[in-house]
mmCIF file of C-alpha atoms in Angstrom:
data_model
loop_
_atom_site.group_PDB
_atom_site.id
_atom_site.type_symbol
_atom_site.label_atom_id
_atom_site.label_comp_id
_atom_site.label_asym_id
_atom_site.label_seq_id
_atom_site.Cartn_x
_atom_site.Cartn_y
_atom_site.Cartn_z
ATOM 1 C CA MET I 1 0.000 0.000 0.000
ATOM 2 C CA PRO I 2 1.444 3.425 -0.873
ATOM 3 C CA ALA I 3 2.567 5.598 2.039
ATOM 4 C CA ALA I 4 -0.047 8.307 1.366
ATOM 5 C CA SER I 5 -2.982 5.904 1.599
ATOM 6 C CA THR I 6 -1.498 4.199 4.658
ATOM 7 C CA ALA I 7 -1.084 7.552 6.405
ATOM 8 C CA GLY I 8 -4.689 8.409 5.576
ATOM 9 C CA ARG I 9 -5.856 5.235 7.278
ATOM 10 C CA GLN I 10 -4.012 5.867 10.562
ATOM 11 C CA ARG I 11 -6.164 6.398 13.674
ATOM 12 C CA ASN I 12 -4.640 7.091 17.080
ATOM 13 C CA GLY I 13 -1.405 5.485 15.939
ATOM 14 C CA ARG I 14 -3.233 2.395 14.663
ATOM 15 C CA ARG I 15 -4.316 1.434 11.199
ATOM 16 C CA ALA I 16 -8.052 1.957 10.736
ATOM 17 C CA SER I 17 -9.953 -1.136 9.644
ATOM 18 C CA ALA I 18 -12.116 -1.332 6.581
ATOM 19 C CA SER I 19 -15.827 -0.896 7.269
ATOM 20 C CA ARG I 20 -16.771 -4.530 6.635
ATOM 21 C CA THR I 21 -16.574 -7.672 8.715
ATOM 22 C CA SER I 22 -13.449 -9.727 8.152
ATOM 23 C CA GLU I 23 -12.176 -13.098 9.266
ATOM 24 C CA ARG I 24 -9.279 -13.500 11.681
ATOM 25 C CA ARG I 25 -7.416 -16.816 11.799
ATOM 26 C CA PHE I 26 -5.398 -18.138 14.698
ATOM 27 C CA CYS I 27 -3.896 -21.431 15.746
ATOM 28 C CA VAL I 28 -4.946 -23.246 18.927
ATOM 29 C CA GLY I 29 -3.454 -26.618 19.800
ATOM 30 C CA GLY I 30 -2.420 -27.267 16.219
ATOM 31 C CA MET I 31 -5.887 -26.408 14.856
ATOM 32 C CA THR I 32 -6.514 -23.305 12.764
ATOM 33 C CA MET I 33 -9.602 -21.418 13.895
ATOM 34 C CA ALA I 34 -11.412 -18.666 11.987
ATOM 35 C CA VAL I 35 -13.469 -16.019 13.765
ATOM 36 C CA ALA I 36 -15.621 -13.323 12.169
ATOM 37 C CA VAL I 37 -14.372 -9.921 13.276
ATOM 38 C CA SER I 38 -16.280 -6.655 12.954
ATOM 39 C CA SER I 39 -14.376 -3.588 11.928
ATOM 40 C CA ARG I 40 -13.611 -0.717 14.268
ATOM 41 C CA VAL I 41 -16.114 1.400 12.322
ATOM 42 C CA GLU I 42 -18.929 -1.127 12.867
ATOM 43 C CA THR I 43 -18.078 -1.537 16.543
ATOM 44 C CA GLU I 44 -17.902 2.214 17.126
ATOM 45 C CA ARG I 45 -21.232 2.593 15.313
ATOM 46 C CA ASP I 46 -22.763 0.102 17.774
ATOM 47 C CA ILE I 47 -21.185 1.896 20.741
ATOM 48 C CA LYS I 48 -22.583 5.244 19.561
ATOM 49 C CA GLU I 49 -26.024 3.758 18.900
ATOM 50 C CA THR I 50 -26.028 2.224 22.395
ATOM 51 C CA LEU I 51 -24.466 5.041 24.454
ATOM 52 C CA GLY I 52 -25.092 8.141 22.342
ATOM 53 C CA LEU I 53 -21.352 8.703 21.813
ATOM 54 C CA VAL I 54 -18.106 6.763 21.726
ATOM 55 C CA PRO I 55 -16.366 7.444 25.056
ATOM 56 C CA HIS I 56 -12.716 8.389 24.609
ATOM 57 C CA PHE I 57 -11.487 5.375 26.587
ATOM 58 C CA PHE I 58 -12.929 3.087 23.879
ATOM 59 C CA SER I 59 -11.080 5.022 21.159
ATOM 60 C CA ARG I 60 -7.748 4.046 22.731
ATOM 61 C CA ILE I 61 -8.411 0.293 22.684
ATOM 62 C CA PRO I 62 -6.436 -1.384 19.857
ATOM 63 C CA ASP I 63 -8.456 -2.433 16.807
ATOM 64 C CA ASN I 64 -7.941 -6.146 17.424
ATOM 65 C CA LEU I 65 -9.392 -5.890 20.964
ATOM 66 C CA LEU I 66 -12.166 -3.314 20.582
ATOM 67 C CA GLU I 67 -14.936 -5.654 19.431
ATOM 68 C CA HIS I 68 -14.216 -8.094 22.275
ATOM 69 C CA GLU I 69 -13.988 -5.367 24.939
ATOM 70 C CA TRP I 70 -17.200 -3.734 23.733
ATOM 71 C CA ALA I 71 -19.039 -7.071 23.714
ATOM 72 C CA LEU I 72 -17.959 -7.712 27.325
ATOM 73 C CA PHE I 73 -18.866 -4.176 28.398
ATOM 74 C CA LYS I 74 -22.244 -4.296 26.679
ATOM 75 C CA THR I 75 -23.084 -7.725 28.098
ATOM 76 C CA LEU I 76 -21.879 -7.186 31.666
ATOM 77 C CA GLU I 77 -22.750 -3.503 32.150
ATOM 78 C CA LEU I 78 -25.955 -3.227 30.132
ATOM 79 C CA GLY I 79 -27.186 -6.758 29.496
ATOM 80 C CA GLU I 80 -29.509 -8.867 31.591
ATOM 81 C CA THR I 81 -27.449 -11.396 33.543
ATOM 82 C CA LEU I 82 -28.195 -13.510 36.619
ATOM 83 C CA ILE I 83 -27.493 -10.527 38.871
ATOM 84 C CA PRO I 84 -29.847 -7.604 38.177
ATOM 85 C CA ASN I 85 -28.026 -4.513 36.866
ATOM 86 C CA LYS I 86 -28.874 -2.384 39.895
ATOM 87 C CA TYR I 87 -27.181 -4.906 42.190
ATOM 88 C CA LYS I 88 -24.170 -5.359 39.884
ATOM 89 C CA GLU I 89 -23.631 -1.611 39.949
ATOM 90 C CA LEU I 90 -24.012 -1.455 43.744
ATOM 91 C CA ILE I 91 -21.346 -4.184 43.926
ATOM 92 C CA GLY I 92 -19.221 -2.011 41.604
ATOM 93 C CA CYS I 93 -19.721 0.973 43.948
ATOM 94 C CA ALA I 94 -18.532 -1.099 46.900
ATOM 95 C CA VAL I 95 -15.578 -2.708 45.109
ATOM 96 C CA HIS I 96 -14.246 0.532 43.674
ATOM 97 C CA SER I 97 -14.631 2.392 46.927
ATOM 98 C CA GLU I 98 -11.952 -0.031 48.134
ATOM 99 C CA THR I 99 -9.808 0.109 44.973
ATOM 100 C CA LYS I 100 -10.043 3.905 45.226
ATOM 101 C CA CYS I 101 -10.468 4.271 41.470
ATOM 102 C CA ARG I 102 -12.228 7.595 40.989
ATOM 103 C CA TYR I 103 -13.202 6.724 37.414
ATOM 104 C CA CYS I 104 -14.803 3.427 38.420
ATOM 105 C CA THR I 105 -16.413 4.896 41.534
ATOM 106 C CA LEU I 106 -18.063 7.633 39.460
ATOM 107 C CA PHE I 107 -19.053 5.213 36.697
ATOM 108 C CA HIS I 108 -20.669 2.654 39.002
ATOM 109 C CA GLN I 109 -22.465 5.270 41.108
ATOM 110 C CA GLU I 110 -23.993 6.856 38.003
ATOM 111 C CA ALA I 111 -24.808 3.454 36.480
ATOM 112 C CA ALA I 112 -26.426 2.320 39.750
ATOM 113 C CA LYS I 113 -28.658 5.412 39.651
ATOM 114 C CA LEU I 114 -29.564 4.724 36.005
ATOM 115 C CA PHE I 115 -30.679 1.248 37.055
ATOM 116 C CA GLY I 116 -32.796 2.589 39.915
ATOM 117 C CA ALA I 117 -30.504 2.699 42.958
ATOM 118 C CA THR I 118 -31.063 5.491 45.439
ATOM 119 C CA ASP I 119 -28.342 7.574 47.070
ATOM 120 C CA GLU I 120 -29.142 5.735 50.313
ATOM 121 C CA GLU I 121 -28.590 2.326 48.668
ATOM 122 C CA ILE I 122 -25.262 3.497 47.239
ATOM 123 C CA GLN I 123 -24.262 4.785 50.672
ATOM 124 C CA GLU I 124 -25.180 1.437 52.254
ATOM 125 C CA ALA I 125 -23.202 -0.503 49.624
ATOM 126 C CA VAL I 126 -20.128 1.655 50.250
ATOM 127 C CA HIS I 127 -20.558 1.379 54.016
ATOM 128 C CA TYR I 128 -20.839 -2.403 53.703
ATOM 129 C CA ALA I 129 -17.550 -2.420 51.760
ATOM 130 C CA LYS I 130 -15.905 -0.441 54.576
ATOM 131 C CA PHE I 131 -17.374 -2.827 57.129
ATOM 132 C CA THR I 132 -16.334 -6.066 55.406
ATOM 133 C CA VAL I 133 -12.869 -4.783 54.457
ATOM 134 C CA GLY I 134 -12.393 -3.719 58.080
ATOM 135 C CA TRP I 135 -13.171 -7.223 59.314
ATOM 136 C CA SER I 136 -10.778 -8.657 56.739
ATOM 137 C CA VAL I 137 -8.013 -6.357 58.005
ATOM 138 C CA TYR I 138 -8.720 -7.340 61.605
ATOM 139 C CA ILE I 139 -9.054 -11.117 61.115
ATOM 140 C CA ASN I 140 -5.986 -11.321 58.866
ATOM 141 C CA GLY I 141 -3.987 -8.956 61.068
ATOM 142 C CA MET I 142 -4.768 -11.052 64.140
ATOM 143 C CA ARG I 143 -3.821 -14.178 62.171
ATOM 144 C CA GLU I 144 -6.983 -16.038 63.150
ATOM 145 C CA ASP I 145 -6.740 -19.775 62.600
ATOM 146 C CA TYR I 146 -8.466 -20.422 59.264
ATOM 147 C CA ASP I 147 -9.639 -23.945 60.097
ATOM 148 C CA GLN I 148 -11.160 -22.794 63.383
ATOM 149 C CA PHE I 149 -12.807 -19.840 61.612
ATOM 150 C CA SER I 150 -14.235 -22.165 58.946
ATOM 151 C CA ASP I 151 -15.510 -24.628 61.565
ATOM 152 C CA GLU I 152 -17.161 -21.877 63.620
ATOM 153 C CA LEU I 153 -18.774 -20.405 60.509
ATOM 154 C CA ARG I 154 -20.227 -23.822 59.633
ATOM 155 C CA GLN I 155 -21.579 -24.193 63.194
ATOM 156 C CA ILE I 156 -23.187 -20.738 63.065
ATOM 157 C CA SER I 157 -24.716 -21.484 59.667
ATOM 158 C CA ASN I 158 -26.158 -24.802 60.870
ATOM 159 C CA TYR I 159 -27.539 -23.148 64.018
ATOM 160 C CA LEU I 160 -29.226 -20.340 62.069
ATOM 161 C CA LYS I 161 -30.702 -22.765 59.506
ATOM 162 C CA ALA I 162 -32.111 -24.963 62.289
ATOM 163 C CA LYS I 163 -33.497 -21.929 64.071
ATOM 164 C CA GLY I 164 -35.387 -20.966 60.912
#
């Protein structure tokens, strides 16, 4: 391909894909596999149709990973899975309060609200994270015997089940 046309197809330091689906081949255990791959243009079109725009963080994902990352994002963040979206996002609020990722904390709080969570539910999820992480710090710091802990937990569980 001539240099001028190659330069025209550059995007964020990567070569832009053609706008049609292609086939990617790879070898696994001596077998050649072929997988249909959408182009960056098609994937970004789907992102824009779904979200209203293509967030900048998606534009930095390499062409060969974008379709896969978008499919995971769309399925786990927006799709119906075993855990209802509101609860997944409350889990995200709790987890990222501990990881201290301001991007993820903001994202999951806003997503939780979109899926119907109240400010009070978000606050409780974050407080629960603080509570459970605190116990983890204490139990690990005190070097509690794991087998004894496991046995006592089983006894408590059996007692509460029997109690009804």
